[in-house]
Amino acid sequence: MPGKPKLHYANGRGKMESIRWLLAAAGVEFEEQFIETKEDLEKLRSDGLLLFQQVPMVEIDGMKMVQTRAILSYLAAKYNLYGKDLKERALIDMYVEGTTDLMGIIMYLPFQPPEAKEKNLALITDKATTRYFPVYEKVLKDHGQDYLVGNHFTWADVHLLEAILMAEECKSDILSKFPLLQAFKGRISNIPTIKKFLQPGSQRKPPPDEKYIAQVKQTFNV
Amino acid sequence: MAGKPKLYYFNGRGRMESVRWLLAAAGIEFVEEFLETREQYEKLLQDGALLFQQVPMVEIDGMKMVQTRAILGYIAAKHNLYGKNLKERALIDMYVEGTRDLMDLIRVHHKFSPEEQEKNLALINERATARYFPVYEKVLKDHGTEFLVGNQLTWADVQLIEAILMVEEKVSTILSKFPLLQDFKTRICNIPTIKKFLQPGSQRKPPPDESYVVTANRVFNRK
């Protein structure tokens, strides 16, 4: 029965990308079934596979899990990336919610009207450099360790790297004032499972392009 | 050191209400500091008390916790309301994310113009009756036990009752097609800690009114 986890989503980043990152970081192979048309989505719904009629959905360990946060927490706990006690979990949860908020703003950028693009990019840069990155820079500075929590690799580190790379796609020098985050980026990117995920040919998805955006709007009525 | 948890937020529901519910359900006494002025907020910022410059913030067990979901997860785990294994946690997480999405529709309702509110009300009605409540009705029906997960009270039950009552405030007949949820509501509301929280004089907050909106805008310098 235990096969590979199977991911149901559009063929693009969206809310599923953090899940791809976490599975990859944990060294877990996974399969994907891409939703390309309204009919694909309707079939999943009418087959009763989507608890709240929504994706992401991940078939794993006999469950059809939905809700991104629930899926990520399950994976983190299962693959020992959720810290060793309640306090470490609390820190990881806080940090991950922060990077989720930042990535959330970036994720919606392509779906905003083109006139608002410059304004939204400025907002992303502002939030990244004044609200979020200073926090993680300080965390690393205060304990002087390689990882955000508990001196070992956790979900918080994976999520932060994902956020950093996404932010850099918006503004390539966004880490210029954050030397510890730059070092962190180098370090985490070199972890073998992550290095592999960052190479061409992996299941990592590219930033959304025009075609993807149009398809998502059509399929999901966005 | 171990004092009562201290909640920093406005004197109103917003994102903190689910935290009040969970603490109350767990029988945990808590104190509150209400944000009423911009100066209070700026002082919290200057003191470095708000990790991402945002509230809710809860002082608990020597931490200044922020991010609603992180706070709720900590309280649930600490007070045995998060199930007994990974699979139960997974179910609880899925269920609370669903009720969270539903409650978020209501949380922002008062910010809308009257025309937008009419549309939002229709959306709340549709989502509650077609997307969310059928799921919880079916969960209760399929395993025939009193609680959503694992045959004991968990965070999922507390959040569901909160969501049910919130929706009923907007659409009083919303449970008319959900007999098991009606029973669930009665049962959960009779749990002593929850019954107490539902009585006048508790720390449960009323739905948002004009003054709540005005205060939030003032504190956050919104126009």
XYZ file of N, CA and C in Angstrom, chain A:
666
model
N 0.813 -1.212 0.000
C 0.000 0.000 0.000
C 0.854 1.273 0.000
N 1.874 1.357 0.857
C 2.613 2.618 0.836
C 3.338 2.808 -0.482
N 2.738 3.637 -1.341
C 3.421 4.033 -2.557
C 3.992 5.404 -2.325
N 4.401 6.059 -3.409
C 4.907 7.415 -3.270
C 3.728 8.356 -3.040
N 3.969 9.447 -2.286
C 2.908 10.463 -2.202
C 2.551 10.952 -3.605
N 1.268 11.257 -3.820
C 0.833 11.748 -5.126
C 0.185 13.108 -4.965
N 0.723 14.077 -5.679
C 0.299 15.471 -5.554
C -0.690 15.819 -6.658
N -1.807 16.432 -6.290
C -2.804 16.875 -7.257
C -2.844 18.391 -7.250
N -2.459 19.007 -8.383
C -2.422 20.479 -8.453
C -2.221 20.883 -9.899
N -2.215 22.168 -10.146
C -1.856 22.674 -11.461
C -0.357 22.450 -11.670
N 0.063 22.531 -12.944
C 1.482 22.325 -13.241
C 2.243 23.630 -13.038
N 2.322 24.034 -11.786
C 2.978 25.287 -11.463
C 3.119 25.387 -9.961
N 3.712 26.462 -9.502
C 4.053 26.606 -8.079
C 2.834 26.698 -7.175
N 2.230 27.850 -7.135
C 1.061 28.090 -6.292
C 1.272 27.630 -4.871
N 0.214 27.057 -4.298
C 0.283 26.627 -2.901
C 0.953 25.266 -2.752
N 1.131 24.560 -3.829
C 1.732 23.238 -3.747
C 3.257 23.287 -3.673
N 3.843 24.404 -4.079
C 5.304 24.432 -4.194
C 6.011 24.172 -2.866
N 5.481 24.729 -1.772
C 6.098 24.493 -0.462
C 6.091 23.012 -0.095
N 5.062 22.311 -0.571
C 4.968 20.876 -0.309
C 6.030 20.130 -1.120
N 6.214 20.542 -2.361
C 7.268 19.919 -3.194
C 8.630 20.126 -2.540
N 8.871 21.331 -2.078
C 10.128 21.660 -1.399
C 10.365 20.748 -0.193
N 9.330 20.593 0.645
C 9.506 19.849 1.894
C 9.741 18.367 1.603
N 8.983 17.814 0.663
C 9.198 16.408 0.288
C 10.612 16.226 -0.259
N 11.000 17.149 -1.135
C 12.337 17.055 -1.732
C 13.422 17.157 -0.658
N 13.256 18.121 0.246
C 14.257 18.301 1.311
C 14.380 17.040 2.158
N 13.243 16.365 2.369
C 13.238 15.144 3.179
C 13.708 13.936 2.386
N 14.003 14.135 1.096
C 14.477 13.034 0.263
C 13.384 12.047 -0.100
N 12.137 12.526 -0.149
C 11.002 11.640 -0.434
C 10.578 11.807 -1.888
N 10.594 10.714 -2.640
C 10.149 10.773 -4.037
C 8.627 10.901 -4.088
N 8.138 11.666 -5.052
C 6.688 11.834 -5.155
C 6.262 11.902 -6.617
N 4.966 11.617 -6.812
C 4.386 11.714 -8.163
C 3.439 12.892 -8.213
N 3.125 13.311 -9.446
C 2.215 14.453 -9.588
C 1.172 14.159 -10.655
N -0.064 14.566 -10.381
C -1.106 14.530 -11.395
C -1.561 15.974 -11.597
N -1.350 16.472 -12.812
C -1.596 17.892 -13.047
C -3.026 18.160 -13.476
N -3.602 19.197 -12.886
C -4.943 19.643 -13.246
C -4.777 20.697 -14.326
N -5.270 20.383 -15.532
C -5.025 21.302 -16.637
C -6.282 21.976 -17.150
N -7.437 21.341 -16.864
C -8.700 21.913 -17.350
C -9.723 21.923 -16.231
N -10.803 22.676 -16.503
C -11.934 22.680 -15.561
C -12.452 21.268 -15.347
N -12.445 20.492 -16.419
C -12.982 19.132 -16.329
C -12.153 18.276 -15.368
N -10.819 18.472 -15.414
C -9.945 17.745 -14.488
C -10.356 18.036 -13.045
N -10.571 19.318 -12.753
C -10.938 19.727 -11.395
C -12.309 19.179 -11.022
N -13.245 19.275 -11.973
C -14.598 18.790 -11.703
C -14.614 17.306 -11.398
N -13.757 16.568 -12.106
C -13.719 15.116 -11.893
C -13.227 14.796 -10.478
N -12.179 15.497 -10.051
C -11.692 15.285 -8.677
C -12.800 15.568 -7.668
N -13.538 16.651 -7.938
C -14.618 17.029 -7.021
C -15.734 15.996 -7.036
N -16.187 15.609 -8.229
C -17.338 14.696 -8.292
C -16.975 13.293 -7.823
N -15.669 12.946 -7.893
C -15.239 11.661 -7.336
C -15.110 11.712 -5.817
N -15.386 12.873 -5.245
C -15.341 13.008 -3.785
C -13.939 12.971 -3.202
N -12.954 13.391 -4.002
C -11.569 13.284 -3.540
C -11.065 14.532 -2.820
N -11.831 15.612 -2.903
C -11.364 16.879 -2.337
C -12.281 17.289 -1.192
N -11.775 17.165 0.017
C -12.609 17.363 1.207
C -13.400 18.666 1.180
N -12.724 19.749 0.802
C -13.397 21.056 0.743
C -13.447 21.588 -0.685
N -13.464 20.635 -1.644
C -13.556 20.979 -3.069
C -12.330 21.727 -3.586
N -11.231 21.691 -2.840
C -10.076 22.495 -3.217
C -8.813 21.647 -3.323
N -7.858 22.175 -4.083
C -6.501 21.650 -4.080
C -5.621 22.747 -3.469
N -4.438 22.420 -2.957
C -3.702 21.157 -3.056
C -4.405 19.947 -2.406
N -4.164 18.787 -3.002
C -4.543 17.532 -2.373
C -3.357 16.584 -2.544
N -3.013 15.891 -1.481
C -1.895 14.944 -1.531
C -2.373 13.598 -1.033
N -2.229 12.581 -1.883
C -2.527 11.218 -1.442
C -1.281 10.697 -0.732
N -1.437 10.416 0.547
C -0.288 9.961 1.331
C -0.755 9.099 2.485
N -0.096 7.944 2.666
C -0.381 7.065 3.802
C -1.870 6.761 3.947
N -2.501 6.478 2.823
C -3.916 6.099 2.862
C -4.876 7.250 3.047
N -4.351 8.482 3.120
C -5.225 9.648 3.284
C -5.237 10.469 1.992
N -6.310 11.224 1.812
C -6.326 12.236 0.772
C -6.279 13.572 1.508
N -5.064 14.045 1.773
C -4.929 15.238 2.610
C -5.142 16.500 1.803
N -5.837 17.443 2.399
C -6.021 18.760 1.814
C -5.609 19.795 2.841
N -5.633 21.073 2.415
C -5.211 22.191 3.254
C -3.685 22.187 3.400
N -3.085 23.125 2.700
C -1.620 23.176 2.600
C -0.937 23.048 3.944
N -1.397 23.833 4.908
C -0.756 23.855 6.217
C -0.824 22.489 6.888
N -1.958 21.797 6.753
C -2.125 20.474 7.357
C -1.153 19.488 6.717
N -1.038 19.563 5.396
C -0.140 18.654 4.674
C 1.302 18.895 5.091
N 1.698 20.158 5.116
C 3.085 20.493 5.482
C 3.410 20.029 6.899
N 2.492 20.261 7.846
C 2.739 19.842 9.234
C 2.900 18.333 9.329
N 2.050 17.615 8.595
C 2.119 16.150 8.627
C 3.473 15.669 8.099
N 3.883 16.237 6.972
C 5.168 15.849 6.381
C 6.326 16.198 7.311
N 6.274 17.397 7.882
C 7.355 17.833 8.770
C 7.494 16.880 9.950
N 6.351 16.530 10.543
C 6.388 15.631 11.704
C 6.859 14.243 11.287
N 6.345 13.760 10.178
C 6.664 12.405 9.732
C 8.158 12.253 9.432
N 8.735 13.290 8.842
C 10.131 13.180 8.406
C 11.092 13.898 9.340
N 10.678 14.074 10.591
C 11.561 14.622 11.629
C 12.111 16.009 11.302
N 11.261 16.828 10.736
C 11.685 18.199 10.426
C 10.886 19.211 11.240
N 10.299 18.734 12.370
C 9.413 19.588 13.156
C 9.957 19.840 14.562
N 11.283 19.715 14.730
C 11.849 19.991 16.038
C 11.654 18.830 16.990
N 12.238 18.950 18.209
C 12.186 17.797 19.096
C 11.216 17.948 20.265
N 10.633 19.123 20.434
C 9.662 19.285 21.514
C 8.700 20.416 21.183
N 7.803 20.657 22.107
C 6.726 21.618 21.881
C 7.249 23.028 21.638
N 8.292 23.412 22.376
C 8.823 24.767 22.232
C 9.477 24.959 20.857
N 10.188 23.912 20.389
C 10.800 24.036 19.059
C 9.708 24.092 18.001
N 8.663 23.309 18.182
C 7.528 23.367 17.263
C 6.927 24.762 17.225
N 6.800 25.370 18.393
C 6.215 26.712 18.475
C 7.050 27.698 17.660
N 8.371 27.615 17.803
C 9.241 28.510 17.039
C 9.115 28.229 15.542
N 9.166 26.948 15.188
C 9.050 26.584 13.773
C 7.726 27.099 13.211
N 6.642 26.881 13.949
C 5.330 27.346 13.494
C 5.319 28.864 13.286
N 5.887 29.613 14.215
C 5.906 31.071 14.060
C 6.711 31.470 12.836
N 7.878 30.873 12.678
C 8.735 31.254 11.558
C 8.089 30.895 10.226
N 7.490 29.723 10.163
C 6.866 29.274 8.920
C 5.665 30.148 8.563
N 4.910 30.583 9.553
C 3.781 31.465 9.270
C 4.276 32.779 8.682
N 5.425 33.249 9.173
C 6.003 34.481 8.626
C 6.383 34.315 7.168
N 7.122 33.258 6.847
C 7.525 33.064 5.450
C 6.309 32.749 4.571
N 5.290 32.112 5.152
C 4.055 31.879 4.383
C 3.416 33.207 3.992
N 3.357 34.135 4.954
C 2.767 35.446 4.655
C 3.545 36.142 3.551
N 4.878 36.102 3.626
C 5.706 36.770 2.604
C 5.506 36.106 1.246
N 5.567 34.785 1.213
C 5.407 34.094 -0.068
C 3.993 34.267 -0.615
N 3.040 34.448 0.290
C 1.666 34.681 -0.140
C 1.531 35.949 -0.966
N 2.205 37.004 -0.525
C 2.135 38.264 -1.281
C 2.774 38.067 -2.653
N 3.909 37.363 -2.686
C 4.618 37.166 -3.948
C 3.787 36.289 -4.887
N 3.157 35.272 -4.324
C 2.365 34.322 -5.120
C 1.246 35.006 -5.876
N 0.630 36.009 -5.263
C -0.517 36.661 -5.900
C -0.133 37.740 -6.885
N 1.158 38.072 -6.913
C 1.613 39.162 -7.787
C 1.171 38.998 -9.240
N 1.373 37.830 -9.843
C 0.991 37.697 -11.260
C -0.510 37.795 -11.499
N -1.306 37.665 -10.425
C -2.759 37.707 -10.605
C -3.328 39.092 -10.345
N -2.446 40.037 -10.018
C -2.903 41.405 -9.817
C -2.915 42.118 -11.165
N -3.708 43.190 -11.272
C -3.719 43.946 -12.523
C -2.320 44.503 -12.828
N -1.958 44.542 -14.129
C -0.604 44.965 -14.515
C -0.240 46.360 -14.002
N -1.250 47.248 -13.913
C -0.954 48.626 -13.468
C -0.419 48.616 -12.047
N -0.843 47.614 -11.263
C -0.454 47.591 -9.850
C 0.872 46.889 -9.629
N 1.480 46.380 -10.721
C 2.658 45.530 -10.570
C 3.814 46.225 -9.854
N 4.097 47.474 -10.292
C 5.244 48.176 -9.689
C 5.016 48.428 -8.212
N 3.779 48.838 -7.911
C 3.420 49.130 -6.525
C 3.543 47.866 -5.668
N 3.080 46.757 -6.212
C 3.114 45.506 -5.452
C 4.530 45.002 -5.259
N 5.373 45.189 -6.273
C 6.784 44.806 -6.145
C 7.449 45.611 -5.038
N 7.106 46.902 -4.990
C 7.657 47.756 -3.927
C 7.187 47.273 -2.568
N 5.934 46.849 -2.495
C 5.385 46.342 -1.235
C 6.111 45.070 -0.800
N 6.344 44.175 -1.773
C 7.052 42.932 -1.470
C 8.446 43.236 -0.932
N 9.161 44.108 -1.644
C 10.513 44.462 -1.224
C 10.500 45.064 0.172
N 9.537 45.943 0.406
C 9.438 46.589 1.706
C 9.190 45.577 2.814
N 8.194 44.712 2.596
C 7.868 43.724 3.634
C 9.030 42.765 3.851
N 9.641 42.315 2.768
C 10.747 41.363 2.895
C 11.889 41.981 3.699
N 12.246 43.213 3.372
C 13.449 43.797 3.978
C 13.205 44.512 5.298
N 11.954 44.817 5.627
C 11.726 45.487 6.925
C 10.957 44.640 7.917
N 10.159 43.694 7.428
C 9.362 42.901 8.370
C 9.888 41.485 8.553
N 10.260 40.822 7.456
C 10.539 39.386 7.572
C 12.025 39.057 7.656
N 12.806 39.481 6.660
C 14.210 39.092 6.677
C 14.965 39.560 7.921
N 14.684 40.764 8.448
C 15.385 41.163 9.675
C 15.159 40.170 10.824
N 13.985 39.581 10.869
C 13.677 38.633 11.950
C 14.581 37.412 11.847
N 14.661 36.836 10.653
C 15.454 35.619 10.492
C 16.947 35.903 10.592
N 17.363 37.068 10.116
C 18.760 37.492 10.278
C 19.109 37.551 11.762
N 18.226 38.127 12.548
C 18.451 38.262 13.987
C 18.448 36.904 14.684
N 17.552 36.023 14.282
C 17.523 34.683 14.880
C 18.877 34.007 14.699
N 19.387 34.072 13.470
C 20.680 33.442 13.184
C 21.804 34.136 13.951
N 21.716 35.453 14.029
C 22.758 36.215 14.734
C 22.759 35.876 16.225
N 21.571 35.844 16.829
C 21.466 35.662 18.277
C 22.023 34.327 18.751
N 21.780 33.244 17.987
C 22.299 31.960 18.477
C 23.543 31.497 17.721
N 23.872 32.171 16.626
C 25.102 31.857 15.909
C 25.174 30.460 15.341
N 24.011 29.816 15.171
C 24.028 28.443 14.655
C 23.697 28.412 13.174
N 23.815 27.222 12.592
C 23.605 27.089 11.154
C 22.142 27.077 10.751
N 21.279 26.674 11.695
C 19.863 26.512 11.363
C 19.012 27.400 12.264
N 17.780 27.605 11.848
C 16.926 28.536 12.590
C 16.559 28.030 13.987
N 16.280 26.737 14.098
C 15.733 26.201 15.353
C 16.489 24.968 15.821
N 16.916 24.983 17.081
C 17.396 23.770 17.720
C 18.688 23.198 17.184
N 19.430 24.026 16.491
C 20.728 23.602 15.938
C 20.623 22.348 15.065
N 19.495 22.200 14.416
C 19.367 21.135 13.432
C 18.385 21.569 12.351
N 18.482 20.881 11.221
C 17.717 21.201 10.030
C 16.237 20.934 10.278
N 15.384 21.940 10.039
C 13.945 21.743 10.197
C 13.190 22.363 9.026
N 11.891 22.171 9.060
C 10.957 22.727 8.089
C 11.142 24.238 7.957
N 11.450 24.894 9.080
C 11.597 26.358 9.048
C 12.713 26.770 8.091
N 13.788 25.991 8.051
C 14.914 26.311 7.169
C 14.528 26.121 5.699
N 13.808 25.033 5.422
C 13.388 24.761 4.042
C 12.501 25.901 3.540
N 11.537 26.274 4.388
C 10.567 27.296 4.014
C 11.236 28.641 3.812
N 12.226 28.945 4.669
C 12.922 30.227 4.534
C 13.726 30.279 3.235
N 14.396 29.181 2.915
C 15.158 29.171 1.656
C 14.224 29.381 0.476
N 13.090 28.692 0.487
C 12.114 28.873 -0.592
C 11.706 30.342 -0.705
N 11.445 30.975 0.438
C 11.021 32.381 0.446
C 12.126 33.298 -0.074
N 13.360 33.012 0.342
C 14.495 33.827 -0.106
C 14.615 33.775 -1.630
N 14.559 32.574 -2.178
C 14.723 32.436 -3.623
C 13.582 33.112 -4.378
N 12.381 32.994 -3.843
C 11.227 33.658 -4.464
C 11.395 35.171 -4.425
N 11.856 35.680 -3.287
C 12.033 37.126 -3.151
C 13.129 37.613 -4.091
N 14.180 36.817 -4.244
C 15.272 37.198 -5.136
C 14.816 37.249 -6.583
N 13.825 36.412 -6.921
C 13.281 36.479 -8.283
C 12.587 37.809 -8.521
N 12.069 38.416 -7.431
C 11.440 39.740 -7.546
C 12.489 40.837 -7.601
N 13.526 40.692 -6.819
C 14.574 41.706 -6.729
C 15.864 40.990 -6.379
N 16.775 40.928 -7.350
C 17.918 40.015 -7.214
C 18.850 40.352 -6.055
N 18.888 41.620 -5.625
C 19.804 41.967 -4.529
C 19.073 42.148 -3.205
N 17.941 41.475 -3.070
C 17.100 41.706 -1.890
C 17.786 41.299 -0.587
N 18.812 40.437 -0.693
C 19.523 40.035 0.532
C 20.747 40.896 0.827
N 20.880 42.018 0.112
C 22.141 42.768 0.204
C 22.472 43.210 1.628
N 21.424 43.475 2.436
C 21.708 43.936 3.800
C 21.675 42.801 4.810
N 21.644 41.569 4.362
C 21.473 40.444 5.284
C 22.557 39.398 5.082
N 23.751 39.664 5.624
C 24.889 38.768 5.389
C 24.665 37.346 5.931
N 24.000 37.249 7.074
C 23.801 35.908 7.635
C 22.818 35.109 6.790
N 21.821 35.790 6.217
C 20.878 35.097 5.335
C 21.564 34.677 4.039
N 22.505 35.491 3.595
C 23.251 35.099 2.397
C 24.030 33.810 2.669
N 24.677 33.760 3.820
C 25.432 32.558 4.183
C 24.485 31.373 4.364
N 23.355 31.630 4.998
C 22.319 30.604 5.203
C 21.881 30.038 3.864
N 21.626 30.939 2.923
C 21.183 30.519 1.585
C 22.197 29.577 0.968
N 23.477 29.951 1.062
C 24.534 29.110 0.493
C 24.580 27.746 1.149
N 24.473 27.758 2.473
C 24.578 26.526 3.248
C 23.435 25.570 2.946
N 22.210 26.076 3.030
C 21.036 25.221 2.869
C 20.928 24.732 1.428
N 21.312 25.597 0.490
C 21.263 25.184 -0.921
C 22.197 24.029 -1.213
N 23.210 23.882 -0.350
C 24.194 22.817 -0.573
C 23.856 21.501 0.087
N 22.803 21.466 0.871
C 22.359 20.199 1.440
C 21.987 19.300 0.261
N 22.519 18.074 0.209
C 22.360 17.243 -0.998
C 20.937 17.143 -1.550
N 19.937 16.888 -0.685
C 18.576 16.754 -1.205
C 18.099 18.071 -1.819
N 18.485 19.165 -1.203
C 18.039 20.464 -1.705
C 18.817 20.840 -2.963
N 20.092 20.551 -2.950
C 20.924 20.815 -4.137
C 20.320 20.105 -5.344
N 19.889 18.879 -5.135
C 19.294 18.078 -6.201
C 18.004 18.734 -6.708
N 17.195 19.226 -5.759
C 15.917 19.854 -6.104
C 16.122 21.142 -6.896
N 17.267 21.783 -6.658
C 17.542 23.051 -7.328
C 18.127 22.873 -8.725
N 18.406 21.627 -9.073
C 18.984 21.389 -10.400
C 17.897 21.275 -11.463
N 18.221 21.626 -12.708
C 17.252 21.476 -13.802
C 16.811 20.024 -13.891
N 15.541 19.830 -14.261
C 15.035 18.470 -14.380
C 14.361 17.966 -13.129
N 14.455 18.724 -12.023
C 13.766 18.300 -10.797
C 12.286 18.667 -10.916
N 11.524 18.313 -9.870
C 10.096 18.633 -9.895
C 9.790 20.050 -9.407
N 10.840 20.818 -9.167
C 10.628 22.221 -8.807
C 9.998 22.931 -10.000
N 9.038 23.803 -9.741
C 8.318 24.476 -10.820
C 8.886 25.871 -11.050
N 8.824 26.354 -12.306
C 9.326 27.693 -12.607
C 8.337 28.759 -12.147
N 8.781 30.026 -12.118
C 7.842 31.100 -11.792
C 6.699 31.103 -12.812
N 5.517 31.577 -12.418
C 4.384 31.523 -13.336
C 4.613 32.380 -14.578
N 4.255 31.853 -15.735
C 4.308 32.654 -16.965
C 2.885 32.933 -17.439
N 2.784 33.679 -18.525
C 1.464 34.101 -19.046
C 0.540 32.914 -19.262
N 1.105 31.880 -19.865
C 0.301 30.710 -20.226
C -0.267 30.047 -18.969
N 0.600 29.912 -17.948
C 0.170 29.276 -16.699
C -0.931 30.088 -16.034
N -0.729 31.402 -16.008
C -1.704 32.277 -15.354
C -3.063 32.154 -16.034
N -3.040 32.155 -17.370
C -4.297 32.039 -18.112
C -4.982 30.716 -17.814
N -4.198 29.648 -17.774
C -4.759 28.319 -17.515
C -5.377 28.235 -16.123
N -4.671 28.803 -15.134
C -5.177 28.786 -13.756
C -6.472 29.573 -13.643
N -6.503 30.723 -14.289
C -7.715 31.564 -14.239
C -8.895 30.807 -14.828
N -8.629 30.120 -15.945
C -9.675 29.364 -16.630
C -10.185 28.188 -15.792
N -9.207 27.415 -15.283
C -9.546 26.173 -14.577
C -10.206 26.447 -13.235
N -9.665 27.429 -12.512
C -10.096 27.644 -11.132
C -11.007 28.849 -10.959
N -11.408 29.471 -12.073
C -12.300 30.626 -11.968
C -11.742 31.717 -11.077
N -10.437 31.959 -11.187
C -9.804 32.973 -10.325
C -10.023 34.358 -10.910
